[in-house]
mmCIF file of C-alpha atoms and ligand atoms in Angstrom:
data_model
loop_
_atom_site.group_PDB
_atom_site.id
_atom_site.type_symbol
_atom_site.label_atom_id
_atom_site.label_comp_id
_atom_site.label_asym_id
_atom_site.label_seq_id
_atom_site.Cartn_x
_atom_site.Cartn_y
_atom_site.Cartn_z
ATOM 1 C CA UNK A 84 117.542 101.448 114.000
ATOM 2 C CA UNK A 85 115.239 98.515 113.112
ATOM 3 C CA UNK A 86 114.934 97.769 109.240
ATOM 4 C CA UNK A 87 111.141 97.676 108.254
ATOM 5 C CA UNK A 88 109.393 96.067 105.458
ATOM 6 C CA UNK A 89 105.529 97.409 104.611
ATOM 7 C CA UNK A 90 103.611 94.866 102.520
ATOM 8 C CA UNK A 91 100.870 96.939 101.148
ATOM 9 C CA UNK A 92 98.308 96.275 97.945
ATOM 10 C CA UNK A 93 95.975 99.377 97.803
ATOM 11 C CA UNK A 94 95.916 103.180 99.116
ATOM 12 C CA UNK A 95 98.264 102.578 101.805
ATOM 13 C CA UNK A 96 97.230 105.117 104.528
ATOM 14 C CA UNK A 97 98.495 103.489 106.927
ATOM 15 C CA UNK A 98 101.650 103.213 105.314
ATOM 16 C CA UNK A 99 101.627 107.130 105.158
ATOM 17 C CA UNK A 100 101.251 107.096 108.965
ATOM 18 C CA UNK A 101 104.533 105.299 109.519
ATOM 19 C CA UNK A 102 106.525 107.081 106.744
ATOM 20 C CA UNK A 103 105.515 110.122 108.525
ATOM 21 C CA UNK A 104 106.451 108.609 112.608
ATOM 22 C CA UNK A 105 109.683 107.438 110.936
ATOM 23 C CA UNK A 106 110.856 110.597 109.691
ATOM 24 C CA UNK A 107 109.211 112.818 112.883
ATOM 25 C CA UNK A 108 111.214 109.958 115.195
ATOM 26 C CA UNK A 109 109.415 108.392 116.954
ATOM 27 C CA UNK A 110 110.044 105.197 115.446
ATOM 28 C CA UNK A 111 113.450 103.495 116.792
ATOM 29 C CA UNK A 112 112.756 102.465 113.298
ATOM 30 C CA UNK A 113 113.898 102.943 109.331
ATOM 31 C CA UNK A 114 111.349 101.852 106.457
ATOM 32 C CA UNK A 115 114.011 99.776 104.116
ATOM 33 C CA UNK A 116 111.224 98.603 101.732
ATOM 34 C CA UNK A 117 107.404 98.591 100.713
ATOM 35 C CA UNK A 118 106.196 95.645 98.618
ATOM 36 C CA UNK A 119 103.150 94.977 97.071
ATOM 37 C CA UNK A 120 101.423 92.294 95.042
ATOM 38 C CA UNK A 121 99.679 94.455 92.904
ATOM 39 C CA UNK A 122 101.947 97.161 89.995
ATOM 40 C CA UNK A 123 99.179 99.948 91.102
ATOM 41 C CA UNK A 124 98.865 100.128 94.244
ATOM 42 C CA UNK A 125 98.702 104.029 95.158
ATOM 43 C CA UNK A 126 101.151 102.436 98.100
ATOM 44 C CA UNK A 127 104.127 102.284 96.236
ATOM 45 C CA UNK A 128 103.517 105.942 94.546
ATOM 46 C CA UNK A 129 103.391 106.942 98.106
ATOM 47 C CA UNK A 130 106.982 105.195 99.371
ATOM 48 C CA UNK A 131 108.922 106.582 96.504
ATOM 49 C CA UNK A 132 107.755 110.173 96.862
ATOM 50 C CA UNK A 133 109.461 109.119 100.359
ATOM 51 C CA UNK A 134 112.696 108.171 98.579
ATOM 52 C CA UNK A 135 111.862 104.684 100.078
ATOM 53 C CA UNK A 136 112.686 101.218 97.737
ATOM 54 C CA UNK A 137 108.993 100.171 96.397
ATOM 55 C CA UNK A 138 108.705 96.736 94.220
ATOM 56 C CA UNK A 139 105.961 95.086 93.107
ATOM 57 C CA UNK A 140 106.830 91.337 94.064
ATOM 58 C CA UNK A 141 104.667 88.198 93.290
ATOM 59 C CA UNK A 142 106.848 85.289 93.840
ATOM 60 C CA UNK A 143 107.226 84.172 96.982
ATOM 61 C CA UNK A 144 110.987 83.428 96.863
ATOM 62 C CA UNK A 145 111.947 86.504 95.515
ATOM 63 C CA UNK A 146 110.273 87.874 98.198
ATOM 64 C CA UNK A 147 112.006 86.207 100.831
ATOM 65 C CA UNK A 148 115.596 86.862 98.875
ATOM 66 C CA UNK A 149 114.422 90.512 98.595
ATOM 67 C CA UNK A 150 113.672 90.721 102.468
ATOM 68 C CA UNK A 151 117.229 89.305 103.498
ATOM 69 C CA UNK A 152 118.984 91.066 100.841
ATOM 70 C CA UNK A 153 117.623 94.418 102.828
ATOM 71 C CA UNK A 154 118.491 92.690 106.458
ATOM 72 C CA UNK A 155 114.370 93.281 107.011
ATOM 73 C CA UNK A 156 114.082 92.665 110.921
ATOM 74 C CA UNK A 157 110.453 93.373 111.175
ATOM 75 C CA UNK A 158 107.516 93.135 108.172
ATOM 76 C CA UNK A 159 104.174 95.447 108.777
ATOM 77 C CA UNK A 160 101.069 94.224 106.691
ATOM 78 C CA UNK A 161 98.995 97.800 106.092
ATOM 79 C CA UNK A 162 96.418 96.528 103.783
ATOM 80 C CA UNK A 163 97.823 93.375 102.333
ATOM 81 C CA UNK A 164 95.617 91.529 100.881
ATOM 82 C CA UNK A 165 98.035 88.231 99.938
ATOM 83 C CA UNK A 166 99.022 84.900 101.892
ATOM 84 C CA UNK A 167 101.865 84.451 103.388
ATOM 85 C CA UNK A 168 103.451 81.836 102.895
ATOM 86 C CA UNK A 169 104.427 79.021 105.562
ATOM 87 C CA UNK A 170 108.007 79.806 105.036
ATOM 88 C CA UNK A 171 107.779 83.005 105.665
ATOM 89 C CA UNK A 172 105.971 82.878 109.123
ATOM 90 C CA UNK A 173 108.795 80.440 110.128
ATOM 91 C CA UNK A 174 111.292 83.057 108.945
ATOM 92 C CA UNK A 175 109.357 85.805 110.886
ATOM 93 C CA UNK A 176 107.728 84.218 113.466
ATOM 94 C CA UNK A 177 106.390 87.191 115.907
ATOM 95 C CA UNK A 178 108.476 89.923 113.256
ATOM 96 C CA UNK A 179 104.972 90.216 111.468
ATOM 97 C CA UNK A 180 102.356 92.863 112.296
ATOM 98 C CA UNK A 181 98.810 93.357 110.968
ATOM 99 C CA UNK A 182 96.340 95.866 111.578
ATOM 100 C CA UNK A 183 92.883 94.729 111.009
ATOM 101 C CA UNK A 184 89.831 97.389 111.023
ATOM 102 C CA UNK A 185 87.734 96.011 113.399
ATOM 103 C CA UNK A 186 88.118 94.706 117.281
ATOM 104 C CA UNK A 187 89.012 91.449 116.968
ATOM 105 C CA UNK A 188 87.513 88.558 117.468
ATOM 106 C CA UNK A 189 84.675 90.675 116.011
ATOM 107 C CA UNK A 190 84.503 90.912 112.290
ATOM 108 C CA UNK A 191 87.727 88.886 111.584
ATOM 109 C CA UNK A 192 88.527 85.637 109.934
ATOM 110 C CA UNK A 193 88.486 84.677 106.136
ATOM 111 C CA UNK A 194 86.426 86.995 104.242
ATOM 112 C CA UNK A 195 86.999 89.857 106.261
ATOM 113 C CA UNK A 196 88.917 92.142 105.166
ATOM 114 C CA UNK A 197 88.571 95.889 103.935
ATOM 115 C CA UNK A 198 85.412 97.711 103.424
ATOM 116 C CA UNK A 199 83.841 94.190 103.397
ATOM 117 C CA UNK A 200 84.391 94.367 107.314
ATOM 118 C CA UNK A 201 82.942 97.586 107.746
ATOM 119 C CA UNK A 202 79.773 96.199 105.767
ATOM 120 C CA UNK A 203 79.038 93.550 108.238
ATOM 121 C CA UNK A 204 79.765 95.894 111.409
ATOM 122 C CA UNK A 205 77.628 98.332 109.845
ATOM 123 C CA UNK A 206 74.688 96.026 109.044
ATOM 124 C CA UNK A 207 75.083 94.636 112.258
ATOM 125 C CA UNK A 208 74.699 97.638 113.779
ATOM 126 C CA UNK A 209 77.361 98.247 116.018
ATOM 127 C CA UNK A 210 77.140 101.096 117.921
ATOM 128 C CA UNK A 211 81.409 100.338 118.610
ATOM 129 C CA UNK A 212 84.114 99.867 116.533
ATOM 130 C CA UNK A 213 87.613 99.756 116.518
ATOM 131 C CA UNK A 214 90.926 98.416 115.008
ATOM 132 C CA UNK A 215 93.322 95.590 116.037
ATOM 133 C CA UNK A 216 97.231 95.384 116.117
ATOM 134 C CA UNK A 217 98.427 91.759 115.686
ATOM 135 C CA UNK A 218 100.790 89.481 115.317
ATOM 136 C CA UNK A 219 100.599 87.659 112.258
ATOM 137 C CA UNK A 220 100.506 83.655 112.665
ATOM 138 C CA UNK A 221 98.701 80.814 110.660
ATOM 139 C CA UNK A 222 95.771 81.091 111.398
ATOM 140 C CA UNK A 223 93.822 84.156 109.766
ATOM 141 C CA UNK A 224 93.562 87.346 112.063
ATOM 142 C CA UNK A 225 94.095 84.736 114.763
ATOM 143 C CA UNK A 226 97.817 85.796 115.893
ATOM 144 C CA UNK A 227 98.582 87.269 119.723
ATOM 145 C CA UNK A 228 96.810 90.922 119.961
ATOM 146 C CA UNK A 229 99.142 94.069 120.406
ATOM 147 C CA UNK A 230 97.109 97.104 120.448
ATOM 148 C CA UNK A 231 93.071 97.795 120.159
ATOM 149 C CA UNK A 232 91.120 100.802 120.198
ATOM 150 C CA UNK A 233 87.463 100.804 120.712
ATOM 151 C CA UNK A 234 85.715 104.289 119.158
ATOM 152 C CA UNK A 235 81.692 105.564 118.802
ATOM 153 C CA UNK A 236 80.659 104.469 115.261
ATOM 154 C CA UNK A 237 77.210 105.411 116.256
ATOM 155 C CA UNK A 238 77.070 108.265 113.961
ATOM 156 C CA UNK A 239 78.056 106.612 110.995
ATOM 157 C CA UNK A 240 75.653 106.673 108.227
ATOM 158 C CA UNK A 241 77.058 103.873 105.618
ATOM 159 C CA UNK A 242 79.893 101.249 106.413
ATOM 160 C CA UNK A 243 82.444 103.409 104.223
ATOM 161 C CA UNK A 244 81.933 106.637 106.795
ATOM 162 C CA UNK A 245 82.435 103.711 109.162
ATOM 163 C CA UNK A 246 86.021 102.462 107.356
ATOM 164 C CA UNK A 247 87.009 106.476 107.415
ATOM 165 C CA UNK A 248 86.248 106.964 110.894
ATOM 166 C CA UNK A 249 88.357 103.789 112.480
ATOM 167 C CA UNK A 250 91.124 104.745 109.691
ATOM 168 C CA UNK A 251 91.598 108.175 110.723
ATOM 169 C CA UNK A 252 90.760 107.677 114.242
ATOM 170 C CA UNK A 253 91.907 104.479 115.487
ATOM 171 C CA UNK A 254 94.668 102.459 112.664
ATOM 172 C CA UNK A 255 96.348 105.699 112.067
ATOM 173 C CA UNK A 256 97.569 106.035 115.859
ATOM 174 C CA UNK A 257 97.742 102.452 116.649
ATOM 175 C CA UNK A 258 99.505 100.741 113.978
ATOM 176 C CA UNK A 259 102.945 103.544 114.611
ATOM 177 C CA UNK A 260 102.279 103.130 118.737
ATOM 178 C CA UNK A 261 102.423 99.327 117.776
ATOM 179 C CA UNK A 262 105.600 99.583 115.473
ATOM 180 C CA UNK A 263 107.404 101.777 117.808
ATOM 181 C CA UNK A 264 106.693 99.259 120.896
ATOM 182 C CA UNK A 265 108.507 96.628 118.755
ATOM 183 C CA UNK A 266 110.788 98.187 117.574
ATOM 184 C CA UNK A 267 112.058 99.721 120.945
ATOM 185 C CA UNK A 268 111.851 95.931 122.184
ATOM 186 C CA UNK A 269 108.819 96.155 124.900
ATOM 187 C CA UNK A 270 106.586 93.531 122.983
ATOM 188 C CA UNK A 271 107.097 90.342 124.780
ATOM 189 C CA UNK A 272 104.608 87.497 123.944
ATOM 190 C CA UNK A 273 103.895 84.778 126.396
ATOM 191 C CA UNK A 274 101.757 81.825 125.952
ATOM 192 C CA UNK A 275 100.163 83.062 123.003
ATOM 193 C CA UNK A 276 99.528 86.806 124.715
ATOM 194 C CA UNK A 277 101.302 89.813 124.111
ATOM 195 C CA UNK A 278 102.580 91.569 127.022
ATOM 196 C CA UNK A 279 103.600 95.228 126.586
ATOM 197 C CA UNK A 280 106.611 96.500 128.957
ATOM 198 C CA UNK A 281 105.338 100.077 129.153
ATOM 199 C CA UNK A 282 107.591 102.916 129.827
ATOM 200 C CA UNK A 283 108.262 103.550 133.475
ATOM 201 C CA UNK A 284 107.346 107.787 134.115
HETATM 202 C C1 GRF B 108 92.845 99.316 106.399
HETATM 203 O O1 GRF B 108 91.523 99.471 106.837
HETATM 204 C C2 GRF B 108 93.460 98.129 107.050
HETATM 205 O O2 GRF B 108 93.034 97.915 108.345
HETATM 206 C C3 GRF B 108 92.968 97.019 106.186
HETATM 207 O O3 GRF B 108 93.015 97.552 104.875
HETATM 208 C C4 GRF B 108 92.891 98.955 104.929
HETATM 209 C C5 GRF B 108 94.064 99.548 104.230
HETATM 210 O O4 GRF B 108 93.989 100.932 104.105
HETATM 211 N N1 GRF B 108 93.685 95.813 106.444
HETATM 212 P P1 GRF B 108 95.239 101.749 103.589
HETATM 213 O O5 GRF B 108 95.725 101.090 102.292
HETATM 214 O O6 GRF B 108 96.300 101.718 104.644
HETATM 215 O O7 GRF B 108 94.733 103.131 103.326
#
């Protein structure tokens, strides 16, 4: 079983979605750790009702120390809204995943991030939406694309319907499909693309 680390700083959904894959087992997978940068983030409430290890970590090296004290093989971002550092990446390099609420390269970049994402889309008027699996490399929601999943936002009536429907419809199935693919070894990345070794039937 792989040892997970979720970084999380708010409501941590999507965290809820891989506690729950983890225990049904589907995950080849064990959640050793959830961090967060911020004491009240509804995140770490949610990991310890899972009788999962949940710290609220700021510094960077106590971070990393924390991560190898755990043997961490793979760190999931599900709504983290800190840097990480350069040290870090070099420590992880490929072992980090994102999920980012829109279909990359739409919507992404500095700035984007949470409901603020949904805003844009929304005043843009995008008839499609979606939500993008990543790799996690220096430059900002720039890293070698996993998963994506384009859904009808058509109906949505303000960008936070929009942020519930891609959350329930799209992050909450692609982020565990994403985790599980790693962690049963059939992510491979190649010049800067991810290449997914799908199950033979
Ligand atoms: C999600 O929309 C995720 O894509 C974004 O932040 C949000 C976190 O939601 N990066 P939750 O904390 O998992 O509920």
């Amino acid at each position: 079983m792989l040892k997970i680390a979720v970084f999380v700083s708010g409501g941590g959904t999507n965290l809820q979605s891989l506690i729950d894959a983890t225990q049904a087992g589907s995950i080849n997978g064990e959640i050793v750790l959830v961090v967060s940068n911020r004491k009240k983030a509804y995140g770490l409430k949610r990991a310890e009702a899972a009788g999962i290890k949940a710290e609220c970590i700021k510094d960077d090296q106590l971070l990393i120390q924390r991560l190898k004290e755990e043997g961490v093989e793979l760190i999931v971002l599900a709504g983290y809204l800190a840097i990480i550092s350069d040290e870090l990446l070099q420590l992880y390099h490929n072992k980090i995943i994102n999920i980012h609420p829109s279909l990359i390269p739409s919507f992404c970049g500095p700035g984007f991030y949470g409901l603020h994402v949904h805003e844009h889309a929304f005043q843009r008027g995008v008839k499609v939406s979606g939500a993008t699996v990543h790799f996690v490399s220096e430059v900002v929601d720039g890293g070698p694309i996993i998963l994506q999943q384009a859904i009808d936002v058509s109906s949505a009536s303000s960008p936070e319907e929009m942020q519930q429907m891609v959350l329930n419809q799209v992050e909450h199935r692609i982020l565990p499909e994403a985790v599980r693919l790693f962690c049963d070894g059939k992510l491979v990345v190649e010049n800067e693309r991810v290449k997914i070794l799908w199950e033979e039937h």
